[in-house]
Amino acid sequence: MSNVNSTRRLWLIGGTTESAVIASAISCNISCLVSVTTVSARSLYPFTPNLQVWIGTLKPQELEEFLLLQNITAVLDASHPYAVEISLNAISATQKLKIPYLRYERPAIDDSSVINVASFDTLLSSDYLRSNRVLLTIGYRALPLFQPWQAKATLFARILPSAKSLDTALNSGFTADRLICMRPPISVALERSLWQQWGISLVVSKASGTAGGEDVKRLVAQQLNIPLILVDRPMVNYPQQTNDVTVALEFIKLNC
């Protein structure tokens, strides 16, 4: 028998594996609306009466009305570390409506054996890529930034299996033989095999934590003695932030 209070509802900004863990933990007794941007991300979440998955994107001007119409009393932001726009918009809307907001972010990995760069601009203004066989595991949105480097390096990319990802990659100068479409998680053995198959000499990824496969890339880079460049997470001034699931669950319990 559910003990959901229908007047209190959580908005869980999702699309990540850690958001799925949280959704599973609360789905029996908390009314929760999870938002994701792709149909494929729906499969991350359980099918329960208390959990609704909303698929799509929200414009900044739509957020306040969305929060009110959905009867949201608290927001837990567990979006991807690089999904800055939705985080900033959610912070702004919740502050205006005085709705509690908490950012849950996967822990960063502390290791000095990789090369950290502050941004894609920093990377592309340097000479790291020149004459290298570079594997980009950065998502599809940043691929157009690398188009000027197609003539100065041999670029490969791993992207999600979606039409939008593939179209963006092809329009950014990547040929079909330098693309692979795969959905995480990716094993150490498969990661290593791909790097060896393509003769990769440099890998560029995001500092996305263990949930984003960063630990696997670090391990394979060490095994194959291949430099790994990580683009730092964007800096966002979150009102409240934690990387402790217990704290996130307490926040939900208190506000929903």
PDB file of C-alpha atoms in Angstrom:
ATOM      1  CA  MET A   1       0.000   0.000   0.000  1.00  0.00           C
ATOM      2  CA  SER A   2       1.575   3.295  -1.087  1.00  0.00           C
ATOM      3  CA  ASN A   3       1.848   6.086   1.437  1.00  0.00           C
ATOM      4  CA  VAL A   4       2.425   8.806  -1.146  1.00  0.00           C
ATOM      5  CA  ASN A   5       1.275  12.273  -0.216  1.00  0.00           C
ATOM      6  CA  SER A   6      -0.214  13.494  -3.508  1.00  0.00           C
ATOM      7  CA  THR A   7       0.377  17.133  -2.591  1.00  0.00           C
ATOM      8  CA  ARG A   8       4.167  16.720  -2.479  1.00  0.00           C
ATOM      9  CA  ARG A   9       6.213  15.702  -5.494  1.00  0.00           C
ATOM     10  CA  LEU A  10       9.886  15.472  -6.389  1.00  0.00           C
ATOM     11  CA  TRP A  11      11.359  16.534  -9.705  1.00  0.00           C
ATOM     12  CA  LEU A  12      14.391  14.350 -10.348  1.00  0.00           C
ATOM     13  CA  ILE A  13      16.464  15.765 -13.199  1.00  0.00           C
ATOM     14  CA  GLY A  14      17.802  12.537 -14.626  1.00  0.00           C
ATOM     15  CA  GLY A  15      19.332  10.787 -17.595  1.00  0.00           C
ATOM     16  CA  THR A  16      22.252   9.381 -15.590  1.00  0.00           C
ATOM     17  CA  THR A  17      22.879   6.016 -13.944  1.00  0.00           C
ATOM     18  CA  GLU A  18      23.050   7.609 -10.506  1.00  0.00           C
ATOM     19  CA  SER A  19      19.630   9.213 -11.005  1.00  0.00           C
ATOM     20  CA  ALA A  20      18.280   5.751 -11.816  1.00  0.00           C
ATOM     21  CA  VAL A  21      19.666   4.407  -8.535  1.00  0.00           C
ATOM     22  CA  ILE A  22      17.944   7.194  -6.619  1.00  0.00           C
ATOM     23  CA  ALA A  23      14.673   6.692  -8.505  1.00  0.00           C
ATOM     24  CA  SER A  24      14.679   2.984  -7.672  1.00  0.00           C
ATOM     25  CA  ALA A  25      15.325   3.725  -4.007  1.00  0.00           C
ATOM     26  CA  ILE A  26      12.372   6.102  -3.644  1.00  0.00           C
ATOM     27  CA  SER A  27       9.864   4.725  -6.146  1.00  0.00           C
ATOM     28  CA  CYS A  28       7.850   2.761  -3.563  1.00  0.00           C
ATOM     29  CA  ASN A  29       6.855   5.674  -1.330  1.00  0.00           C
ATOM     30  CA  ILE A  30       7.686   9.009  -2.995  1.00  0.00           C
ATOM     31  CA  SER A  31       5.786  10.669  -5.812  1.00  0.00           C
ATOM     32  CA  CYS A  32       8.461  11.493  -8.363  1.00  0.00           C
ATOM     33  CA  LEU A  33       8.661  13.032 -11.812  1.00  0.00           C
ATOM     34  CA  VAL A  34      11.880  12.160 -13.632  1.00  0.00           C
ATOM     35  CA  SER A  35      12.870  14.203 -16.664  1.00  0.00           C
ATOM     36  CA  VAL A  36      15.106  12.828 -19.424  1.00  0.00           C
ATOM     37  CA  THR A  37      15.916  14.189 -22.856  1.00  0.00           C
ATOM     38  CA  THR A  38      15.860  10.964 -24.910  1.00  0.00           C
ATOM     39  CA  VAL A  39      13.484   8.033 -25.309  1.00  0.00           C
ATOM     40  CA  SER A  40      16.347   5.583 -24.791  1.00  0.00           C
ATOM     41  CA  ALA A  41      17.000   6.992 -21.293  1.00  0.00           C
ATOM     42  CA  ARG A  42      13.509   5.855 -20.244  1.00  0.00           C
ATOM     43  CA  SER A  43      14.817   2.309 -19.860  1.00  0.00           C
ATOM     44  CA  LEU A  44      16.970   3.390 -16.901  1.00  0.00           C
ATOM     45  CA  TYR A  45      13.959   3.763 -14.616  1.00  0.00           C
ATOM     46  CA  PRO A  46      11.539   1.302 -12.995  1.00  0.00           C
ATOM     47  CA  PHE A  47       7.876   1.150 -13.966  1.00  0.00           C
ATOM     48  CA  THR A  48       5.980   1.963 -10.769  1.00  0.00           C
ATOM     49  CA  PRO A  49       2.757   3.892 -10.054  1.00  0.00           C
ATOM     50  CA  ASN A  50       4.629   6.601  -8.148  1.00  0.00           C
ATOM     51  CA  LEU A  51       7.206   7.298 -10.847  1.00  0.00           C
ATOM     52  CA  GLN A  52       6.458   9.275 -13.991  1.00  0.00           C
ATOM     53  CA  VAL A  53       9.128   9.742 -16.654  1.00  0.00           C
ATOM     54  CA  TRP A  54       8.848  12.926 -18.702  1.00  0.00           C
ATOM     55  CA  ILE A  55      10.779  12.937 -21.994  1.00  0.00           C
ATOM     56  CA  GLY A  56      11.839  16.181 -23.633  1.00  0.00           C
ATOM     57  CA  THR A  57      13.636  19.464 -23.084  1.00  0.00           C
ATOM     58  CA  LEU A  58      12.454  22.518 -21.188  1.00  0.00           C
ATOM     59  CA  LYS A  59      13.088  26.113 -22.189  1.00  0.00           C
ATOM     60  CA  PRO A  60      14.042  28.548 -19.406  1.00  0.00           C
ATOM     61  CA  GLN A  61      10.762  30.439 -19.726  1.00  0.00           C
ATOM     62  CA  GLU A  62       8.790  27.198 -19.322  1.00  0.00           C
ATOM     63  CA  LEU A  63      10.345  26.002 -16.090  1.00  0.00           C
ATOM     64  CA  GLU A  64       8.349  27.983 -13.532  1.00  0.00           C
ATOM     65  CA  GLU A  65       5.034  26.942 -15.069  1.00  0.00           C
ATOM     66  CA  PHE A  66       6.300  23.356 -15.301  1.00  0.00           C
ATOM     67  CA  LEU A  67       7.157  23.286 -11.597  1.00  0.00           C
ATOM     68  CA  LEU A  68       3.769  24.693 -10.626  1.00  0.00           C
ATOM     69  CA  LEU A  69       1.709  22.483 -12.949  1.00  0.00           C
ATOM     70  CA  GLN A  70       3.550  19.359 -11.825  1.00  0.00           C
ATOM     71  CA  ASN A  71       3.087  20.301  -8.155  1.00  0.00           C
ATOM     72  CA  ILE A  72       6.831  20.061  -7.495  1.00  0.00           C
ATOM     73  CA  THR A  73       7.880  20.647  -3.877  1.00  0.00           C
ATOM     74  CA  ALA A  74      11.592  19.771  -4.230  1.00  0.00           C
ATOM     75  CA  VAL A  75      14.163  19.361  -6.999  1.00  0.00           C
ATOM     76  CA  LEU A  76      17.031  16.880  -6.994  1.00  0.00           C
ATOM     77  CA  ASP A  77      19.360  17.623  -9.893  1.00  0.00           C
ATOM     78  CA  ALA A  78      21.184  14.428 -10.878  1.00  0.00           C
ATOM     79  CA  SER A  79      21.811  15.426 -14.480  1.00  0.00           C
ATOM     80  CA  HIS A  80      25.094  14.835 -16.281  1.00  0.00           C
ATOM     81  CA  PRO A  81      27.998  16.955 -14.924  1.00  0.00           C
ATOM     82  CA  TYR A  82      28.214  18.723 -18.297  1.00  0.00           C
ATOM     83  CA  ALA A  83      24.468  19.425 -18.627  1.00  0.00           C
ATOM     84  CA  VAL A  84      25.022  22.929 -17.302  1.00  0.00           C
ATOM     85  CA  GLU A  85      22.067  24.626 -18.981  1.00  0.00           C
ATOM     86  CA  ILE A  86      19.326  22.629 -17.273  1.00  0.00           C
ATOM     87  CA  SER A  87      21.084  22.987 -13.913  1.00  0.00           C
ATOM     88  CA  LEU A  88      21.353  26.773 -14.201  1.00  0.00           C
ATOM     89  CA  ASN A  89      17.748  27.083 -15.356  1.00  0.00           C
ATOM     90  CA  ALA A  90      16.487  24.846 -12.554  1.00  0.00           C
ATOM     91  CA  ILE A  91      18.421  26.832  -9.953  1.00  0.00           C
ATOM     92  CA  SER A  92      16.924  30.084 -11.230  1.00  0.00           C
ATOM     93  CA  ALA A  93      13.357  28.772 -11.289  1.00  0.00           C
ATOM     94  CA  THR A  94      13.516  27.119  -7.859  1.00  0.00           C
ATOM     95  CA  GLN A  95      14.965  30.250  -6.285  1.00  0.00           C
ATOM     96  CA  LYS A  96      12.117  32.354  -7.684  1.00  0.00           C
ATOM     97  CA  LEU A  97       9.497  29.903  -6.436  1.00  0.00           C
ATOM     98  CA  LYS A  98      11.350  29.145  -3.178  1.00  0.00           C
ATOM     99  CA  ILE A  99      11.448  25.413  -3.923  1.00  0.00           C
ATOM    100  CA  PRO A 100      14.277  23.424  -2.252  1.00  0.00           C
ATOM    101  CA  TYR A 101      17.008  22.398  -4.715  1.00  0.00           C
ATOM    102  CA  LEU A 102      19.885  19.961  -4.244  1.00  0.00           C
ATOM    103  CA  ARG A 103      22.560  19.035  -6.746  1.00  0.00           C
ATOM    104  CA  TYR A 104      23.671  15.409  -6.587  1.00  0.00           C
ATOM    105  CA  GLU A 105      26.877  14.881  -8.544  1.00  0.00           C
ATOM    106  CA  ARG A 106      28.953  11.778  -9.049  1.00  0.00           C
ATOM    107  CA  PRO A 107      32.285  11.985  -7.189  1.00  0.00           C
ATOM    108  CA  ALA A 108      35.268  13.136  -9.220  1.00  0.00           C
ATOM    109  CA  ILE A 109      38.277  10.824  -9.501  1.00  0.00           C
ATOM    110  CA  ASP A 110      41.503  12.190  -8.040  1.00  0.00           C
ATOM    111  CA  ASP A 111      44.501  11.046 -10.080  1.00  0.00           C
ATOM    112  CA  SER A 112      47.503  13.013 -11.281  1.00  0.00           C
ATOM    113  CA  SER A 113      48.404  10.559 -14.060  1.00  0.00           C
ATOM    114  CA  VAL A 114      46.197  12.266 -16.655  1.00  0.00           C
ATOM    115  CA  ILE A 115      46.303  15.639 -18.379  1.00  0.00           C
ATOM    116  CA  ASN A 116      43.526  17.961 -17.225  1.00  0.00           C
ATOM    117  CA  VAL A 117      42.440  20.919 -19.328  1.00  0.00           C
ATOM    118  CA  ALA A 118      39.975  23.574 -18.227  1.00  0.00           C
ATOM    119  CA  SER A 119      37.816  23.568 -21.354  1.00  0.00           C
ATOM    120  CA  PHE A 120      37.554  22.496 -24.979  1.00  0.00           C
ATOM    121  CA  ASP A 121      38.814  25.949 -25.968  1.00  0.00           C
ATOM    122  CA  THR A 122      41.955  25.381 -23.908  1.00  0.00           C
ATOM    123  CA  LEU A 123      42.511  21.998 -25.531  1.00  0.00           C
ATOM    124  CA  LEU A 124      41.942  23.187 -29.081  1.00  0.00           C
ATOM    125  CA  SER A 125      44.203  26.209 -28.708  1.00  0.00           C
ATOM    126  CA  SER A 126      47.090  23.909 -27.729  1.00  0.00           C
ATOM    127  CA  ASP A 127      49.068  21.422 -29.815  1.00  0.00           C
ATOM    128  CA  TYR A 128      48.083  18.237 -27.979  1.00  0.00           C
ATOM    129  CA  LEU A 129      46.170  16.776 -30.920  1.00  0.00           C
ATOM    130  CA  ARG A 130      48.610  17.522 -33.731  1.00  0.00           C
ATOM    131  CA  SER A 131      49.706  14.448 -35.743  1.00  0.00           C
ATOM    132  CA  ASN A 132      48.104  12.081 -33.216  1.00  0.00           C
ATOM    133  CA  ARG A 133      45.536   9.342 -33.735  1.00  0.00           C
ATOM    134  CA  VAL A 134      42.960  10.741 -31.332  1.00  0.00           C
ATOM    135  CA  LEU A 135      39.920   8.995 -29.876  1.00  0.00           C
ATOM    136  CA  LEU A 136      37.237  11.428 -28.741  1.00  0.00           C
ATOM    137  CA  THR A 137      34.792  10.122 -26.130  1.00  0.00           C
ATOM    138  CA  ILE A 138      33.215  13.483 -25.410  1.00  0.00           C
ATOM    139  CA  GLY A 139      29.644  13.127 -26.624  1.00  0.00           C
ATOM    140  CA  TYR A 140      28.376  14.401 -29.951  1.00  0.00           C
ATOM    141  CA  ARG A 141      27.669  18.050 -29.080  1.00  0.00           C
ATOM    142  CA  ALA A 142      31.339  19.059 -28.911  1.00  0.00           C
ATOM    143  CA  LEU A 143      32.393  17.283 -32.124  1.00  0.00           C
ATOM    144  CA  PRO A 144      31.875  20.345 -34.396  1.00  0.00           C
ATOM    145  CA  LEU A 145      34.595  22.131 -32.396  1.00  0.00           C
ATOM    146  CA  PHE A 146      37.110  19.599 -33.688  1.00  0.00           C
ATOM    147  CA  GLN A 147      36.334  20.037 -37.389  1.00  0.00           C
ATOM    148  CA  PRO A 148      39.318  22.392 -37.995  1.00  0.00           C
ATOM    149  CA  TRP A 149      41.595  19.651 -36.626  1.00  0.00           C
ATOM    150  CA  GLN A 150      40.512  17.011 -39.148  1.00  0.00           C
ATOM    151  CA  ALA A 151      43.421  18.009 -41.412  1.00  0.00           C
ATOM    152  CA  LYS A 152      45.986  18.169 -38.591  1.00  0.00           C
ATOM    153  CA  ALA A 153      45.250  14.919 -36.753  1.00  0.00           C
ATOM    154  CA  THR A 154      43.537  11.594 -37.356  1.00  0.00           C
ATOM    155  CA  LEU A 155      40.344  11.860 -35.353  1.00  0.00           C
ATOM    156  CA  PHE A 156      38.082   9.032 -34.243  1.00  0.00           C
ATOM    157  CA  ALA A 157      34.927   9.357 -32.144  1.00  0.00           C
ATOM    158  CA  ARG A 158      32.743   7.121 -30.038  1.00  0.00           C
ATOM    159  CA  ILE A 159      29.170   8.327 -29.880  1.00  0.00           C
ATOM    160  CA  LEU A 160      25.786   7.112 -28.676  1.00  0.00           C
ATOM    161  CA  PRO A 161      23.717   5.102 -31.181  1.00  0.00           C
ATOM    162  CA  SER A 162      21.293   7.829 -32.230  1.00  0.00           C
ATOM    163  CA  ALA A 163      20.538   9.539 -35.524  1.00  0.00           C
ATOM    164  CA  LYS A 164      21.320  12.975 -34.082  1.00  0.00           C
ATOM    165  CA  SER A 165      24.728  11.856 -32.794  1.00  0.00           C
ATOM    166  CA  LEU A 166      25.625  10.276 -36.122  1.00  0.00           C
ATOM    167  CA  ASP A 167      24.464  13.251 -38.194  1.00  0.00           C
ATOM    168  CA  THR A 168      26.471  15.663 -36.035  1.00  0.00           C
ATOM    169  CA  ALA A 169      29.601  13.516 -36.310  1.00  0.00           C
ATOM    170  CA  LEU A 170      29.354  13.173 -40.093  1.00  0.00           C
ATOM    171  CA  ASN A 171      28.725  16.907 -40.490  1.00  0.00           C
ATOM    172  CA  SER A 172      31.821  17.548 -38.357  1.00  0.00           C
ATOM    173  CA  GLY A 173      34.068  15.767 -40.859  1.00  0.00           C
ATOM    174  CA  PHE A 174      34.195  12.277 -39.348  1.00  0.00           C
ATOM    175  CA  THR A 175      34.035   9.463 -41.882  1.00  0.00           C
ATOM    176  CA  ALA A 176      32.120   6.263 -41.161  1.00  0.00           C
ATOM    177  CA  ASP A 177      35.319   4.251 -40.676  1.00  0.00           C
ATOM    178  CA  ARG A 178      36.350   6.581 -37.836  1.00  0.00           C
ATOM    179  CA  LEU A 179      33.117   6.347 -35.881  1.00  0.00           C
ATOM    180  CA  ILE A 180      31.718   3.750 -33.525  1.00  0.00           C
ATOM    181  CA  CYS A 181      28.276   3.897 -31.939  1.00  0.00           C
ATOM    182  CA  MET A 182      28.086   2.318 -28.486  1.00  0.00           C
ATOM    183  CA  ARG A 183      26.095   2.794 -25.323  1.00  0.00           C
ATOM    184  CA  PRO A 184      27.891   2.609 -21.935  1.00  0.00           C
ATOM    185  CA  PRO A 185      28.893   0.867 -19.793  1.00  0.00           C
ATOM    186  CA  ILE A 186      31.961  -0.333 -21.703  1.00  0.00           C
ATOM    187  CA  SER A 187      34.228  -2.993 -20.253  1.00  0.00           C
ATOM    188  CA  VAL A 188      37.971  -2.656 -19.833  1.00  0.00           C
ATOM    189  CA  ALA A 189      38.528  -5.407 -22.403  1.00  0.00           C
ATOM    190  CA  LEU A 190      36.312  -3.754 -25.015  1.00  0.00           C
ATOM    191  CA  GLU A 191      37.801  -0.314 -24.371  1.00  0.00           C
ATOM    192  CA  ARG A 192      41.335  -1.649 -24.713  1.00  0.00           C
ATOM    193  CA  SER A 193      40.470  -3.606 -27.860  1.00  0.00           C
ATOM    194  CA  LEU A 194      39.014  -0.522 -29.548  1.00  0.00           C
ATOM    195  CA  TRP A 195      42.061   1.617 -28.781  1.00  0.00           C
ATOM    196  CA  GLN A 196      44.376  -1.080 -30.122  1.00  0.00           C
ATOM    197  CA  GLN A 197      42.261  -1.734 -33.217  1.00  0.00           C
ATOM    198  CA  TRP A 198      42.435   1.921 -34.237  1.00  0.00           C
ATOM    199  CA  GLY A 199      46.052   2.430 -33.181  1.00  0.00           C
ATOM    200  CA  ILE A 200      45.063   5.268 -30.862  1.00  0.00           C
ATOM    201  CA  SER A 201      47.900   7.443 -29.541  1.00  0.00           C
ATOM    202  CA  LEU A 202      45.817   9.970 -27.531  1.00  0.00           C
ATOM    203  CA  VAL A 203      42.385   9.876 -25.891  1.00  0.00           C
ATOM    204  CA  VAL A 204      40.218  12.883 -25.045  1.00  0.00           C
ATOM    205  CA  SER A 205      37.320  12.482 -22.633  1.00  0.00           C
ATOM    206  CA  LYS A 206      35.318  14.386 -20.046  1.00  0.00           C
ATOM    207  CA  ALA A 207      35.998  14.249 -16.318  1.00  0.00           C
ATOM    208  CA  SER A 208      32.716  12.419 -15.844  1.00  0.00           C
ATOM    209  CA  GLY A 209      33.569  10.209 -12.863  1.00  0.00           C
ATOM    210  CA  THR A 210      33.195   6.465 -12.432  1.00  0.00           C
ATOM    211  CA  ALA A 211      29.559   6.482 -13.557  1.00  0.00           C
ATOM    212  CA  GLY A 212      30.693   7.993 -16.854  1.00  0.00           C
ATOM    213  CA  GLY A 213      33.359   5.350 -17.452  1.00  0.00           C
ATOM    214  CA  GLU A 214      36.277   7.585 -16.517  1.00  0.00           C
ATOM    215  CA  ASP A 215      37.840   4.906 -14.299  1.00  0.00           C
ATOM    216  CA  VAL A 216      37.893   2.424 -17.189  1.00  0.00           C
ATOM    217  CA  LYS A 217      39.582   4.922 -19.495  1.00  0.00           C
ATOM    218  CA  ARG A 218      42.198   5.726 -16.851  1.00  0.00           C
ATOM    219  CA  LEU A 219      42.982   2.039 -16.385  1.00  0.00           C
ATOM    220  CA  VAL A 220      43.281   1.316 -20.109  1.00  0.00           C
ATOM    221  CA  ALA A 221      45.410   4.433 -20.613  1.00  0.00           C
ATOM    222  CA  GLN A 222      47.814   3.140 -17.966  1.00  0.00           C
ATOM    223  CA  GLN A 223      47.842  -0.378 -19.413  1.00  0.00           C
ATOM    224  CA  LEU A 224      48.605   0.824 -22.941  1.00  0.00           C
ATOM    225  CA  ASN A 225      50.731   3.820 -21.915  1.00  0.00           C
ATOM    226  CA  ILE A 226      48.494   6.167 -23.901  1.00  0.00           C
ATOM    227  CA  PRO A 227      48.021   9.790 -22.773  1.00  0.00           C
ATOM    228  CA  LEU A 228      44.520  10.601 -21.522  1.00  0.00           C
ATOM    229  CA  ILE A 229      43.271  14.186 -21.621  1.00  0.00           C
ATOM    230  CA  LEU A 230      40.272  15.035 -19.448  1.00  0.00           C
ATOM    231  CA  VAL A 231      38.224  18.183 -19.964  1.00  0.00           C
ATOM    232  CA  ASP A 232      37.281  19.531 -16.537  1.00  0.00           C
ATOM    233  CA  ARG A 233      33.688  19.770 -15.417  1.00  0.00           C
ATOM    234  CA  PRO A 234      32.066  23.178 -15.902  1.00  0.00           C
ATOM    235  CA  MET A 235      32.042  25.313 -12.776  1.00  0.00           C
ATOM    236  CA  VAL A 236      28.530  25.937 -11.482  1.00  0.00           C
ATOM    237  CA  ASN A 237      27.685  27.720  -8.240  1.00  0.00           C
ATOM    238  CA  TYR A 238      25.138  25.247  -6.884  1.00  0.00           C
ATOM    239  CA  PRO A 239      23.077  26.444  -3.868  1.00  0.00           C
ATOM    240  CA  GLN A 240      23.434  22.991  -2.291  1.00  0.00           C
ATOM    241  CA  GLN A 241      25.511  20.072  -3.516  1.00  0.00           C
ATOM    242  CA  THR A 242      26.405  16.551  -2.411  1.00  0.00           C
ATOM    243  CA  ASN A 243      27.994  13.403  -3.787  1.00  0.00           C
ATOM    244  CA  ASP A 244      26.553  11.278  -0.977  1.00  0.00           C
ATOM    245  CA  VAL A 245      23.449   9.272  -1.907  1.00  0.00           C
ATOM    246  CA  THR A 246      22.394   9.136   1.747  1.00  0.00           C
ATOM    247  CA  VAL A 247      22.305  12.940   1.909  1.00  0.00           C
ATOM    248  CA  ALA A 248      20.267  13.042  -1.304  1.00  0.00           C
ATOM    249  CA  LEU A 249      17.744  10.568   0.096  1.00  0.00           C
ATOM    250  CA  GLU A 250      17.449  12.555   3.333  1.00  0.00           C
ATOM    251  CA  PHE A 251      16.781  15.700   1.292  1.00  0.00           C
ATOM    252  CA  ILE A 252      13.980  13.901  -0.536  1.00  0.00           C
ATOM    253  CA  LYS A 253      12.487  12.530   2.669  1.00  0.00           C
ATOM    254  CA  LEU A 254      12.514  15.979   4.278  1.00  0.00           C
ATOM    255  CA  ASN A 255      10.896  17.797   1.364  1.00  0.00           C
ATOM    256  CA  CYS A 256       8.598  15.215  -0.186  1.00  0.00           C
TER     257      CYS A 256
END
